[in-house]
Structures are given as structure tokens and as C-alpha cells.
């Protein structure tokens, strides 16, 4: 029983007393002088207009020049011109979200994942960071262990640690968690030695993992799910980058590779690796989706999908904590996604986004090929997401004998900053930093840096990578090299030469 896994805190959540009373509002003819909902008469908004892309014309410039203005009025619901309006959206709502947006999200989830059991539910969240915090509270007691990729989203690590959880990092490769590492950990768990019960909660980011960029293949997902069944695990599937899955990178091409552009929505959908939710026959997965990476982080809206019992626990918590997701955000998303684009238009937008990110991914990889000294640095070609994970061979550093691995990591990080490039230190994302401290840089221990191709424009990405190359050459005392640039010009290791856009 999955519910046996719930924490004492979650089991004791009864939800909101006042929201319980709100169900009487459905009684025909009832006049409420009970609830503390302010009248919308005093909401200082009459109309909300947003200018958004028309379907198929998604670029910033096209939107600026020919975007469509859509408007929500104050009383559209009563007027019969819309199912959602300012009066409803801007008042208090249910923790699970407004039914109007929730319906779109449920339909989208059905369309993409077809969860294979009957009583799955979606509940809106205020983003996946908050959903994770709530999920950890739902399943863990202080002192419990949480399993994750050995490097993962640092806010998830921070949230878990600050809640008194211990973290155990699983070995990963370019396809994420290695199933034998999970199996071995669980099969050999010694509660006395570890000082905590055998873990059952697995937090994973299956596509375009942050920070490693790893994407689990279908085989890998099936193997992990089978292990979850064997060891009776519950899985938190955190998937903000799911739709940013890309075509393989073509190293041989000097021109930017043609990004994967499925000709139809059907081929787009069938090109996506199926989610863990879509394999979940037992109801042991809570999937976390977010609009942050596919619409805008400031919407602060996402949703969780889980079995009815788990979704109910989540909503009971939301009722008394987040209260409900921002009504302003919900109305804007509803107008854009449901009324303006519809499911087909939203899929077109997602296809457009992944084409854009593929171009950016190819740009950073081209720059790495051109500018980085491959005798001391290697990287994983991302198949999804926004991140490039680079491994530095610190043992070849001239001061490797006298400095610790973390001192060297800091030194290389600062050297890149001094050249004008900011990358993230791999240690920021480590589930078990104590392991690195204890081994103090044992042979074979990895040193990593994370770069993103989401933030800067293409020419700046190339320049940033060129500067990183210079910093590494200086740090590792490598001879200046002529760096071949595919358009025929050459840039030398001192950086003289034009950065290529
Ligand atoms: N999960 C992962 C793996 C992320 O990388 C991020 C953003 N960096 C988030 C969650 C945050 O999502 P949200 O904005 O929905 O809180």
C-alpha cells in the first residue's frame, strides 16, 4: 500500500475547515454571508489583455509585430463570453487549482502520458520547487534517506537537507541512474551502519537532468521502474525539460545541424521517450510538471500527477499552505493555452521550443569542439534540456599533488571567471559532498562544471566557451594551440581572432 509510505505529517492533514464549508456554495439559491471572499466589486481590474504569438508564428519578432491580443474581462462568465474571468480567477480558489486550467492540464497529461491506471489525478502546484518540498514532507520523516542521482538539482538537495533528510547519491552515466547502483544500494542496505531505515523514495529527473544533461532511455526507465516494484519504492519524477528532447548531435557537420523538426504533431509525440508516469501501472509515481521552462518561470504554476489518494494528500496540504496558485497566472495561462492555442497550438509551441533549444545545444557543442582542450576536458552531448556537463581531468593539473580537489575546482572556477566566463561548479549539485571530502580527490574522482545554453545568445555562448578554453589552457599549462574554426578562419589560444557568431 503506497499510503503506508506517508509521513505522520501527511496522514494528519485534514485540509482547510473553511474550504470544506465552501461546498455548500453549490446549493441552489444559497446566499453566502459566511465565507471571507471579498466581492470582486473592489478588485481594481476591469480587463486584462496579453499579446501572445499566433499559432505557427512563434518568434519574438513575429509576436511583437503580429501577435494576437487576447483579453479577459471582469464578468465574462456571467456574460457567457468565457468560462473564466477576472471575478472568478482573482478571488480565492481551491488548492488543487481552478477547474478551468486544471481541465486543460488533465487533458494534456492524458494526451502525452496516457497514465495506465484509472484513478490518476492532477493537482496544480505553484511550481515544482514547491511541489518537491511538499512531496518530501508527504513521504519522509526527519532522519530518512532520500535517493537521487549523485548530482542533481541543488534546490531539491537544499530542501531535503533543510528538512533533516539524508541524501544518498546513485551512480549515473549519460543515461542517468545506473539501475545496478540502485539495486546494489537497496539490496545491501544496513540500517544500523547507515543510521536510517532502508530508503523508499527516489527523486529523479529523467530527461535533460539538471546538472548532467542525462536522459534516460525507455529501456533505462523500464529497468528503474522494475526495480521500484521489486523494492517497493515510490518515485518522484521531476520533468521540467521533458519537451526539450532533441535529435542526436552531428559532430561531423561544420554547418549547424538541422534540428529535429518532426513534420507532424503525431511524430513529435511519438519521438518523446515515454515518461515513468506512462509506465506506472501501480500508482507509485508522482510526476511533477512545470510551466517554468516551457512558458515562463514567473507563472509559478505547474502540476503534479499521482494516484487519487496521493493527489488528495497533496491538495489537503496545498489548501492550508499555498492556498491556491495565483489566480492572475491561472487566468493568463488559461487564456493562452485553452482559449487561444488549444492543445494542438500548444504542441506546436513545444515543437518550436525544442527546435530552438536544439539550435542552441548545437551551438555550444560546436564551440566546445572548436575551443576546448580535449586532453583535459570532456563533455556529455545532451539529448534534452538546457545543460552541458563537463568533466575536467584535474589529475593533469600541475598542482594536483599539492591541492585538494575542491581547492582545484575553486581555482579553475575562478580562472574562468577571471577570463569572463561563469560556469557552475559541479560540487554545487552533489548529493553526497562528504564523499568527496573523505576521498579527498582519490584517483578517478570526477571534477565537473555545468554550463547552460539556455541563457545567452549564440555569439555570446561561443565567446564564453572560447574564454573557458583559454582559462583551462593557462591553468593546465597547455601550449597555445591553433584552434580550427569550421568557417576557415583560425583562433589561437591567446584568443586573438574574431569570435564566430
Ligand atoms: N526541477 C528541476 C530539475 C529544475 O532544474 C528546476 C529549475 N531549475 C526546477 C525543478 C524548478 O522548477 P519550478 O520553476 O517549477 O519551481
Short mmCIF file of C-alpha atoms and ligand atoms in Angstrom, two decimals:
data_model
loop_
_atom_site.label_atom_id
_atom_site.label_comp_id
_atom_site.label_asym_id
_atom_site.label_seq_id
_atom_site.Cartn_x
_atom_site.Cartn_y
_atom_site.Cartn_z
CA UNK A 1 0.00 0.00 0.00
CA UNK A 2 1.51 3.29 -1.13
CA UNK A 3 -0.37 5.08 1.65
CA UNK A 4 1.73 3.13 4.21
CA UNK A 5 4.59 5.27 3.00
CA UNK A 6 3.00 8.56 4.03
CA UNK A 7 4.62 10.61 6.77
CA UNK A 8 2.90 11.32 10.08
CA UNK A 9 2.60 14.94 8.95
CA UNK A 10 0.81 13.99 5.74
CA UNK A 11 -1.52 11.50 7.44
CA UNK A 12 -2.63 14.14 9.90
CA UNK A 13 -3.55 16.72 7.26
CA UNK A 14 -7.31 17.37 7.23
CA UNK A 15 -7.21 20.27 4.82
CA UNK A 16 -8.93 23.58 5.36
CA UNK A 17 -12.04 23.80 7.53
CA UNK A 18 -13.22 26.89 5.68
CA UNK A 19 -12.75 25.29 2.25
CA UNK A 20 -14.85 22.34 3.45
CA UNK A 21 -17.71 24.74 4.18
CA UNK A 22 -17.38 26.20 0.67
CA UNK A 23 -19.03 23.13 -0.84
CA UNK A 24 -22.43 24.48 0.35
CA UNK A 25 -21.98 27.32 -2.13
CA UNK A 26 -23.15 24.84 -4.75
CA UNK A 27 -26.61 24.65 -3.12
CA UNK A 28 -29.11 26.32 -5.46
CA UNK A 29 -30.19 29.75 -4.22
CA UNK A 30 -27.83 29.87 -1.26
CA UNK A 31 -26.72 33.36 -0.20
CA UNK A 32 -23.30 33.32 1.40
CA UNK A 33 -22.64 35.62 4.29
CA UNK A 34 -20.21 33.03 5.61
CA UNK A 35 -17.03 32.87 3.57
CA UNK A 36 -14.36 35.55 3.70
CA UNK A 37 -14.21 36.02 -0.07
CA UNK A 38 -14.10 39.72 -0.90
CA UNK A 39 -16.55 40.89 -3.55
CA UNK A 40 -14.92 41.42 -6.92
CA UNK A 41 -16.59 44.86 -6.98
CA UNK A 42 -13.49 46.04 -5.13
CA UNK A 43 -10.92 44.35 -7.37
CA UNK A 44 -9.25 47.28 -9.14
CA UNK A 45 -9.16 45.48 -12.50
CA UNK A 46 -11.67 45.71 -15.32
CA UNK A 47 -9.81 43.96 -18.08
CA UNK A 48 -6.58 42.04 -18.60
CA UNK A 49 -5.01 41.94 -22.06
CA UNK A 50 -1.98 39.94 -23.17
CA UNK A 51 -0.26 39.94 -26.54
CA UNK A 52 0.82 36.44 -27.46
CA UNK A 53 2.10 34.51 -30.51
CA UNK A 54 -0.36 33.30 -33.11
CA UNK A 55 -0.09 29.58 -33.82
CA UNK A 56 2.86 28.89 -36.11
CA UNK A 57 4.30 32.41 -35.78
CA UNK A 58 6.17 31.97 -32.54
CA UNK A 59 9.29 34.14 -32.77
CA UNK A 60 9.70 37.18 -30.53
CA UNK A 61 9.70 39.47 -33.57
CA UNK A 62 6.65 37.86 -35.17
CA UNK A 63 4.83 38.17 -31.86
CA UNK A 64 5.83 41.80 -31.45
CA UNK A 65 4.73 42.68 -34.97
CA UNK A 66 1.72 40.44 -35.49
CA UNK A 67 0.92 38.81 -32.18
CA UNK A 68 -2.66 38.46 -31.09
CA UNK A 69 -4.09 40.44 -28.21
CA UNK A 70 -6.41 38.37 -26.04
CA UNK A 71 -8.47 39.91 -23.30
CA UNK A 72 -10.12 38.66 -20.15
CA UNK A 73 -12.97 40.74 -18.85
CA UNK A 74 -14.29 41.08 -15.34
CA UNK A 75 -17.65 39.41 -15.86
CA UNK A 76 -17.05 37.18 -18.91
CA UNK A 77 -18.52 34.19 -17.11
CA UNK A 78 -21.87 35.84 -16.43
CA UNK A 79 -21.85 37.41 -19.92
CA UNK A 80 -21.31 33.95 -21.37
CA UNK A 81 -18.24 35.05 -23.36
CA UNK A 82 -15.74 32.85 -21.48
CA UNK A 83 -15.60 30.10 -18.88
CA UNK A 84 -13.07 32.01 -16.76
CA UNK A 85 -12.92 35.69 -15.86
CA UNK A 86 -11.37 38.22 -13.51
CA UNK A 87 -14.16 37.92 -10.95
CA UNK A 88 -13.58 34.19 -10.53
CA UNK A 89 -9.85 33.92 -11.13
CA UNK A 90 -8.80 36.79 -8.90
CA UNK A 91 -10.69 35.52 -5.85
CA UNK A 92 -9.66 32.70 -3.53
CA UNK A 93 -9.78 29.30 -5.17
CA UNK A 94 -9.18 25.63 -4.48
CA UNK A 95 -5.71 24.37 -3.53
CA UNK A 96 -5.91 21.97 -6.48
CA UNK A 97 -6.32 24.89 -8.88
CA UNK A 98 -9.18 26.41 -10.86
CA UNK A 99 -11.21 23.72 -12.67
CA UNK A 100 -10.82 25.63 -15.96
CA UNK A 101 -7.00 25.37 -16.09
CA UNK A 102 -6.97 22.03 -14.32
CA UNK A 103 -9.10 20.54 -17.10
CA UNK A 104 -6.58 21.66 -19.73
CA UNK A 105 -3.73 20.15 -17.72
CA UNK A 106 -5.60 16.85 -17.25
CA UNK A 107 -6.32 16.62 -20.98
CA UNK A 108 -2.68 17.44 -21.76
CA UNK A 109 -1.47 14.75 -19.34
CA UNK A 110 -3.81 12.21 -20.92
CA UNK A 111 -2.63 13.18 -24.40
CA UNK A 112 1.08 12.95 -23.58
CA UNK A 113 1.34 10.20 -20.95
CA UNK A 114 -1.84 8.07 -21.01
CA UNK A 115 -1.30 7.05 -17.35
CA UNK A 116 -2.09 3.33 -17.35
CA UNK A 117 -4.31 3.14 -14.26
CA UNK A 118 -7.78 4.50 -13.65
CA UNK A 119 -7.72 6.85 -10.69
CA UNK A 120 -4.87 9.23 -11.56
CA UNK A 121 -5.38 12.88 -10.71
CA UNK A 122 -3.72 16.16 -11.49
CA UNK A 123 -3.38 18.95 -8.95
CA UNK A 124 -1.96 22.35 -9.82
CA UNK A 125 1.19 23.35 -7.96
CA UNK A 126 2.94 26.68 -7.53
CA UNK A 127 5.90 25.24 -9.41
CA UNK A 128 7.97 22.13 -8.96
CA UNK A 129 10.27 23.56 -6.28
CA UNK A 130 7.28 23.95 -4.01
CA UNK A 131 5.78 20.62 -5.15
CA UNK A 132 9.04 18.89 -4.23
CA UNK A 133 9.12 20.48 -0.81
CA UNK A 134 5.56 19.29 -0.23
CA UNK A 135 6.29 15.81 -1.60
CA UNK A 136 9.31 15.35 0.67
CA UNK A 137 7.11 16.28 3.62
CA UNK A 138 4.44 13.84 2.46
CA UNK A 139 6.75 10.84 2.33
CA UNK A 140 9.64 11.42 4.73
CA UNK A 141 10.30 11.74 8.42
CA UNK A 142 13.37 13.57 9.73
CA UNK A 143 16.38 11.29 9.51
CA UNK A 144 15.09 9.37 6.48
CA UNK A 145 17.23 8.85 3.43
CA UNK A 146 16.27 10.16 0.02
CA UNK A 147 17.78 8.59 -3.10
CA UNK A 148 18.78 10.80 -6.04
CA UNK A 149 21.17 10.96 -8.96
CA UNK A 150 24.66 11.57 -7.49
CA UNK A 151 24.50 15.11 -8.91
CA UNK A 152 21.11 16.78 -9.01
CA UNK A 153 19.01 19.96 -8.86
CA UNK A 154 20.54 21.85 -5.94
CA UNK A 155 17.24 23.31 -4.64
CA UNK A 156 15.91 19.76 -4.23
CA UNK A 157 19.05 18.89 -2.26
CA UNK A 158 18.77 22.04 -0.16
CA UNK A 159 15.08 21.45 0.57
CA UNK A 160 15.70 17.84 1.60
CA UNK A 161 18.72 18.64 3.78
CA UNK A 162 16.99 21.54 5.49
CA UNK A 163 14.14 19.16 6.30
CA UNK A 164 16.55 16.85 8.13
CA UNK A 165 16.78 14.23 5.37
CA UNK A 166 19.99 12.44 4.45
CA UNK A 167 20.86 12.05 0.80
CA UNK A 168 22.23 9.07 -0.96
CA UNK A 169 23.57 9.64 -4.47
CA UNK A 170 23.24 6.92 -7.12
CA UNK A 171 25.85 6.34 -9.80
CA UNK A 172 24.92 7.82 -13.16
CA UNK A 173 26.07 7.64 -16.77
CA UNK A 174 24.89 9.57 -19.83
CA UNK A 175 21.51 7.85 -19.39
CA UNK A 176 21.12 8.85 -15.75
CA UNK A 177 20.81 6.45 -12.82
CA UNK A 178 22.54 3.13 -13.36
CA UNK A 179 19.98 0.50 -12.28
CA UNK A 180 22.60 -1.85 -10.77
CA UNK A 181 23.72 1.00 -8.49
CA UNK A 182 20.15 1.36 -7.20
CA UNK A 183 19.71 -2.37 -6.81
CA UNK A 184 23.02 -2.77 -5.00
CA UNK A 185 22.29 0.09 -2.63
CA UNK A 186 18.92 -1.34 -1.64
CA UNK A 187 19.97 -4.98 -1.52
CA UNK A 188 22.89 -4.23 0.82
CA UNK A 189 21.28 -1.54 2.95
CA UNK A 190 22.33 -1.84 6.58
CA UNK A 191 20.08 0.37 8.71
CA UNK A 192 22.47 0.26 11.69
CA UNK A 193 25.52 1.29 9.72
CA UNK A 194 23.59 3.93 7.79
CA UNK A 195 21.71 5.17 10.83
CA UNK A 196 18.40 5.24 8.96
CA UNK A 197 15.74 2.91 7.58
CA UNK A 198 16.01 1.49 4.07
CA UNK A 199 15.06 4.31 1.69
CA UNK A 200 11.95 4.03 -0.47
CA UNK A 201 11.73 7.49 -2.03
CA UNK A 202 13.58 8.02 -5.30
CA UNK A 203 13.87 11.54 -6.67
CA UNK A 204 14.85 11.56 -10.34
CA UNK A 205 14.95 13.95 -13.30
CA UNK A 206 14.69 11.54 -16.27
CA UNK A 207 15.09 13.96 -19.22
CA UNK A 208 17.82 16.58 -19.62
CA UNK A 209 18.77 16.07 -16.00
CA UNK A 210 19.98 19.09 -14.07
CA UNK A 211 23.02 19.33 -14.00
CA UNK A 212 24.29 16.35 -16.02
CA UNK A 213 22.01 16.75 -19.06
CA UNK A 214 21.48 12.96 -18.98
CA UNK A 215 18.32 11.48 -20.49
CA UNK A 216 17.08 8.04 -19.52
CA UNK A 217 16.24 5.80 -22.48
CA UNK A 218 13.00 3.83 -22.45
CA UNK A 219 14.97 0.67 -21.52
CA UNK A 220 16.53 2.53 -18.58
CA UNK A 221 13.16 3.83 -17.41
CA UNK A 222 11.65 0.35 -17.59
CA UNK A 223 14.57 -1.13 -15.65
CA UNK A 224 14.29 1.54 -12.96
CA UNK A 225 10.53 1.02 -12.71
CA UNK A 226 11.01 -2.74 -12.34
CA UNK A 227 13.45 -2.12 -9.50
CA UNK A 228 10.97 0.26 -7.92
CA UNK A 229 8.45 -2.58 -7.97
CA UNK A 230 10.93 -5.12 -6.59
CA UNK A 231 11.98 -2.86 -3.71
CA UNK A 232 8.57 -1.22 -3.32
CA UNK A 233 9.82 2.31 -3.99
CA UNK A 234 7.90 5.48 -4.59
CA UNK A 235 9.25 7.72 -7.38
CA UNK A 236 9.20 11.49 -7.68
CA UNK A 237 9.59 12.12 -11.41
CA UNK A 238 10.62 15.75 -11.83
CA UNK A 239 10.34 16.61 -15.54
CA UNK A 240 10.67 20.31 -16.38
CA UNK A 241 12.74 19.52 -19.52
CA UNK A 242 10.61 16.70 -20.93
CA UNK A 243 9.64 18.55 -24.11
CA UNK A 244 13.19 19.68 -24.80
CA UNK A 245 14.25 16.27 -26.13
CA UNK A 246 16.47 16.63 -29.18
CA UNK A 247 17.89 14.89 -32.22
CA UNK A 248 21.39 13.41 -31.94
CA UNK A 249 24.20 15.92 -32.45
CA UNK A 250 26.09 15.60 -35.72
CA UNK A 251 29.81 16.09 -34.88
CA UNK A 252 30.89 15.79 -38.49
CA UNK A 253 28.83 18.69 -39.76
CA UNK A 254 30.52 22.07 -39.81
CA UNK A 255 27.22 23.80 -40.51
CA UNK A 256 24.77 23.99 -37.62
CA UNK A 257 22.99 20.64 -37.67
CA UNK A 258 19.38 20.64 -38.76
CA UNK A 259 17.39 20.47 -35.58
CA UNK A 260 14.92 17.67 -35.30
CA UNK A 261 11.74 19.01 -36.76
CA UNK A 262 9.04 16.40 -36.74
CA UNK A 263 6.71 17.13 -39.57
CA UNK A 264 3.59 16.33 -37.59
CA UNK A 265 2.40 16.56 -34.02
CA UNK A 266 1.98 12.78 -34.01
CA UNK A 267 5.63 12.25 -34.94
CA UNK A 268 6.66 14.78 -32.27
CA UNK A 269 4.71 12.90 -29.62
CA UNK A 270 6.00 9.52 -30.69
CA UNK A 271 9.61 10.83 -30.68
CA UNK A 272 9.42 11.62 -26.93
CA UNK A 273 10.78 8.95 -24.59
CA UNK A 274 7.79 7.70 -22.59
CA UNK A 275 7.67 9.05 -19.06
CA UNK A 276 7.82 6.99 -15.87
CA UNK A 277 4.22 8.06 -15.31
CA UNK A 278 3.26 6.36 -18.56
CA UNK A 279 4.84 3.11 -17.29
CA UNK A 280 3.27 3.38 -13.85
CA UNK A 281 0.84 0.51 -13.53
CA UNK A 282 0.95 0.54 -9.70
CA UNK A 283 0.43 4.24 -8.89
CA UNK A 284 3.96 4.55 -7.45
CA UNK A 285 5.00 7.65 -9.39
CA UNK A 286 4.28 11.27 -8.61
CA UNK A 287 5.11 13.25 -11.73
CA UNK A 288 6.00 16.92 -11.39
CA UNK A 289 5.40 19.13 -14.42
CA UNK A 290 6.12 22.82 -14.60
CA UNK A 291 5.33 25.69 -16.96
CA UNK A 292 8.64 27.31 -15.92
CA UNK A 293 10.79 26.02 -18.76
CA UNK A 294 8.14 25.89 -21.49
CA UNK A 295 6.13 29.08 -20.84
CA UNK A 296 7.83 31.26 -18.19
CA UNK A 297 9.24 30.67 -14.67
CA UNK A 298 7.32 33.70 -13.36
CA UNK A 299 3.99 31.98 -13.93
CA UNK A 300 4.85 29.96 -10.80
CA UNK A 301 2.48 27.25 -11.93
CA UNK A 302 2.99 23.58 -12.51
CA UNK A 303 1.10 20.44 -11.65
CA UNK A 304 1.56 17.07 -10.04
CA UNK A 305 0.04 13.83 -11.31
CA UNK A 306 -0.43 10.93 -8.93
CA UNK A 307 -2.96 8.40 -7.71
CA UNK A 308 -6.15 9.79 -6.15
CA UNK A 309 -5.01 9.09 -2.59
CA UNK A 310 -1.68 10.83 -3.05
CA UNK A 311 -3.19 13.73 -5.00
CA UNK A 312 -5.71 14.18 -2.16
CA UNK A 313 -2.88 14.36 0.42
CA UNK A 314 -1.12 16.92 -1.75
CA UNK A 315 -4.25 19.06 -2.20
CA UNK A 316 -5.02 18.93 1.55
CA UNK A 317 -1.55 20.33 2.20
CA UNK A 318 -1.91 22.95 -0.57
CA UNK A 319 -5.27 24.12 0.86
CA UNK A 320 -3.53 25.30 4.03
CA UNK A 321 -0.15 26.37 2.66
CA UNK A 322 -0.04 27.73 -0.87
CA UNK A 323 -3.85 28.30 -0.56
CA UNK A 324 -4.21 28.21 -4.34
CA UNK A 325 -1.96 29.05 -7.29
CA UNK A 326 -2.03 32.71 -8.34
CA UNK A 327 -5.36 33.47 -9.99
CA UNK A 328 -3.71 36.06 -12.24
CA UNK A 329 -1.31 33.41 -13.53
CA UNK A 330 -4.06 30.84 -13.91
CA UNK A 331 -6.19 33.22 -15.94
CA UNK A 332 -3.28 34.18 -18.21
CA UNK A 333 -2.38 30.52 -18.80
CA UNK A 334 -5.99 29.53 -19.39
CA UNK A 335 -6.48 32.31 -21.96
CA UNK A 336 -3.27 31.39 -23.79
CA UNK A 337 -3.39 27.60 -23.60
CA UNK A 338 -7.04 26.70 -23.64
CA UNK A 339 -8.82 29.54 -25.40
CA UNK A 340 -6.10 30.75 -27.79
CA UNK A 341 -3.75 27.89 -28.72
CA UNK A 342 -5.70 24.82 -27.66
CA UNK A 343 -3.85 21.51 -27.35
CA UNK A 344 -2.72 21.47 -30.98
CA UNK A 345 -1.33 25.01 -30.81
CA UNK A 346 0.43 24.25 -27.53
CA UNK A 347 2.10 21.19 -29.09
CA UNK A 348 3.22 23.40 -31.99
CA UNK A 349 4.73 25.80 -29.46
CA UNK A 350 6.55 22.93 -27.72
CA UNK A 351 7.88 21.71 -31.08
CA UNK A 352 9.08 25.23 -31.82
CA UNK A 353 10.81 25.43 -28.43
CA UNK A 354 12.65 22.20 -28.86
CA UNK A 355 13.85 23.30 -32.30
CA UNK A 356 15.18 26.50 -30.72
CA UNK A 357 16.96 24.62 -27.92
CA UNK A 358 18.41 22.11 -30.37
CA UNK A 359 19.99 25.01 -32.26
CA UNK A 360 21.42 26.37 -29.02
CA UNK A 361 22.67 22.96 -27.94
CA UNK A 362 24.40 22.54 -31.30
CA UNK A 363 25.92 25.99 -30.94
CA UNK A 364 27.55 25.24 -27.57
CA UNK A 365 28.74 21.83 -28.75
CA UNK A 366 30.26 23.39 -31.87
CA UNK A 367 32.06 25.91 -29.66
CA UNK A 368 33.32 23.13 -27.37
CA UNK A 369 34.66 21.25 -30.40
CA UNK A 370 36.38 24.41 -31.60
CA UNK A 371 37.76 25.89 -28.40
CA UNK A 372 38.18 23.40 -25.54
CA UNK A 373 41.40 21.46 -24.91
CA UNK A 374 40.12 17.90 -25.11
CA UNK A 375 43.20 16.50 -23.39
CA UNK A 376 41.88 17.89 -20.07
CA UNK A 377 38.13 18.31 -20.58
CA UNK A 378 35.35 16.13 -21.95
CA UNK A 379 31.59 16.54 -22.03
CA UNK A 380 28.36 14.64 -22.45
CA UNK A 381 26.31 15.51 -25.53
CA UNK A 382 22.90 16.42 -24.08
CA UNK A 383 19.91 14.66 -25.63
CA UNK A 384 17.50 17.01 -23.84
CA UNK A 385 17.24 20.05 -21.63
CA UNK A 386 19.43 23.09 -21.13
CA UNK A 387 22.64 21.84 -19.59
CA UNK A 388 26.09 20.74 -20.68
CA UNK A 389 28.06 18.71 -18.13
CA UNK A 390 31.81 18.91 -18.49
CA UNK A 391 34.36 16.70 -16.80
CA UNK A 392 37.80 18.14 -16.08
CA UNK A 393 40.76 15.83 -15.74
CA UNK A 394 42.09 17.55 -12.60
CA UNK A 395 44.79 14.93 -12.11
CA UNK A 396 46.65 16.53 -15.01
CA UNK A 397 46.72 19.91 -13.30
CA UNK A 398 50.31 20.96 -12.45
CA UNK A 399 49.31 21.45 -8.80
CA UNK A 400 47.19 18.29 -8.44
CA UNK A 401 49.62 16.79 -5.91
CA UNK A 402 49.58 19.73 -3.51
CA UNK A 403 45.95 20.92 -3.69
CA UNK A 404 42.70 19.19 -2.74
CA UNK A 405 40.13 18.53 -5.43
CA UNK A 406 37.79 21.19 -4.02
CA UNK A 407 40.60 23.76 -3.92
CA UNK A 408 41.42 22.94 -7.52
CA UNK A 409 37.76 23.14 -8.52
CA UNK A 410 37.56 26.60 -6.95
CA UNK A 411 40.80 27.61 -8.66
CA UNK A 412 39.58 26.57 -12.11
CA UNK A 413 36.20 28.18 -11.47
CA UNK A 414 37.96 31.47 -10.55
CA UNK A 415 40.26 31.21 -13.55
CA UNK A 416 37.20 31.01 -15.82
CA UNK A 417 35.59 33.96 -14.02
CA UNK A 418 38.81 35.95 -14.44
CA UNK A 419 38.62 35.31 -18.20
CA UNK A 420 34.99 36.45 -18.16
CA UNK A 421 33.01 33.19 -18.18
CA UNK A 422 30.75 31.95 -15.42
CA UNK A 423 30.07 28.24 -15.20
CA UNK A 424 28.70 26.38 -12.18
CA UNK A 425 30.88 24.17 -10.03
CA UNK A 426 29.80 20.53 -10.11
CA UNK A 427 30.09 20.33 -6.33
CA UNK A 428 27.08 22.67 -6.01
CA UNK A 429 24.95 19.75 -7.19
CA UNK A 430 26.48 16.90 -5.24
CA UNK A 431 24.12 14.71 -3.26
CA UNK A 432 26.92 13.47 -1.01
CA UNK A 433 29.64 16.14 -0.80
CA UNK A 434 31.07 14.38 2.24
CA UNK A 435 32.12 11.55 -0.08
CA UNK A 436 34.34 13.95 -2.00
CA UNK A 437 35.79 15.38 1.23
CA UNK A 438 36.53 11.93 2.64
CA UNK A 439 38.18 10.64 -0.50
CA UNK A 440 39.97 14.00 -0.83
CA UNK A 441 40.30 13.62 -4.53
CA UNK A 442 41.02 9.94 -4.92
CA UNK A 443 42.22 8.89 -8.35
CA UNK A 444 39.32 8.70 -10.78
CA UNK A 445 37.18 11.08 -8.72
CA UNK A 446 35.38 13.38 -11.13
CA UNK A 447 35.53 17.15 -11.23
CA UNK A 448 32.67 18.71 -13.16
CA UNK A 449 31.37 22.04 -14.34
CA UNK A 450 27.89 22.83 -15.63
CA UNK A 451 27.22 25.22 -18.47
CA UNK A 452 23.84 26.19 -19.84
CA UNK A 453 22.95 27.12 -23.40
CA UNK A 454 19.57 28.49 -22.29
CA UNK A 455 20.65 31.92 -21.17
CA UNK A 456 22.97 33.76 -23.59
CA UNK A 457 22.58 34.34 -27.35
CA UNK A 458 24.61 32.14 -29.72
CA UNK A 459 27.54 34.51 -30.29
CA UNK A 460 27.94 35.04 -26.54
CA UNK A 461 27.79 31.29 -25.90
CA UNK A 462 30.68 30.80 -28.33
CA UNK A 463 32.67 33.60 -26.73
CA UNK A 464 32.06 32.21 -23.24
CA UNK A 465 33.29 28.77 -24.30
CA UNK A 466 36.33 30.31 -26.01
CA UNK A 467 37.23 32.09 -22.77
CA UNK A 468 36.77 28.87 -20.81
CA UNK A 469 39.17 27.19 -23.22
CA UNK A 470 41.74 29.92 -22.59
CA UNK A 471 41.36 29.59 -18.81
CA UNK A 472 41.86 25.83 -18.99
CA UNK A 473 44.90 26.12 -21.24
CA UNK A 474 46.51 28.56 -18.83
CA UNK A 475 45.58 26.55 -15.74
CA UNK A 476 46.87 23.28 -17.16
CA UNK A 477 49.92 24.95 -18.71
CA UNK A 478 48.97 23.67 -22.15
CA UNK A 479 50.71 25.06 -25.17
CA UNK A 480 48.72 27.64 -27.10
CA UNK A 481 47.13 25.88 -29.98
CA UNK A 482 45.69 26.96 -33.22
CA UNK A 483 42.03 26.32 -32.80
CA UNK A 484 40.37 25.32 -36.00
CA UNK A 485 37.14 27.10 -36.71
CA UNK A 486 34.99 25.45 -39.35
CA UNK A 487 34.46 28.59 -41.47
CA UNK A 488 38.13 28.52 -42.36
CA UNK A 489 39.46 31.20 -40.01
CA UNK A 490 41.71 30.30 -37.08
CA UNK A 491 41.69 31.45 -33.50
CA UNK A 492 44.80 30.91 -31.43
CA UNK A 493 44.98 30.04 -27.77
CA UNK A 494 45.56 33.66 -26.76
CA UNK A 495 42.16 34.48 -28.10
CA UNK A 496 43.28 36.75 -30.95
CA UNK A 497 40.76 36.33 -33.68
CA UNK A 498 37.13 37.07 -34.16
CA UNK A 499 34.63 35.05 -32.16
CA UNK A 500 32.32 33.39 -34.65
CA UNK A 501 28.62 34.09 -34.28
N1 LIG B 1 13.30 20.77 -11.13
C1 LIG B 1 14.42 20.84 -11.84
C2 LIG B 1 15.15 19.59 -12.19
C3 LIG B 1 14.93 22.08 -12.25
O1 LIG B 1 16.06 22.12 -12.95
C4 LIG B 1 14.21 23.25 -11.92
C5 LIG B 1 14.67 24.62 -12.33
N2 LIG B 1 15.98 24.86 -12.39
C6 LIG B 1 13.04 23.12 -11.19
C7 LIG B 1 12.60 21.87 -10.81
C8 LIG B 1 12.27 24.33 -10.76
O2 LIG B 1 11.00 24.33 -11.30
P1 LIG B 1 9.91 25.42 -10.86
O3 LIG B 1 10.28 26.72 -11.51
O4 LIG B 1 8.65 24.84 -11.39
O5 LIG B 1 9.92 25.53 -9.38
#
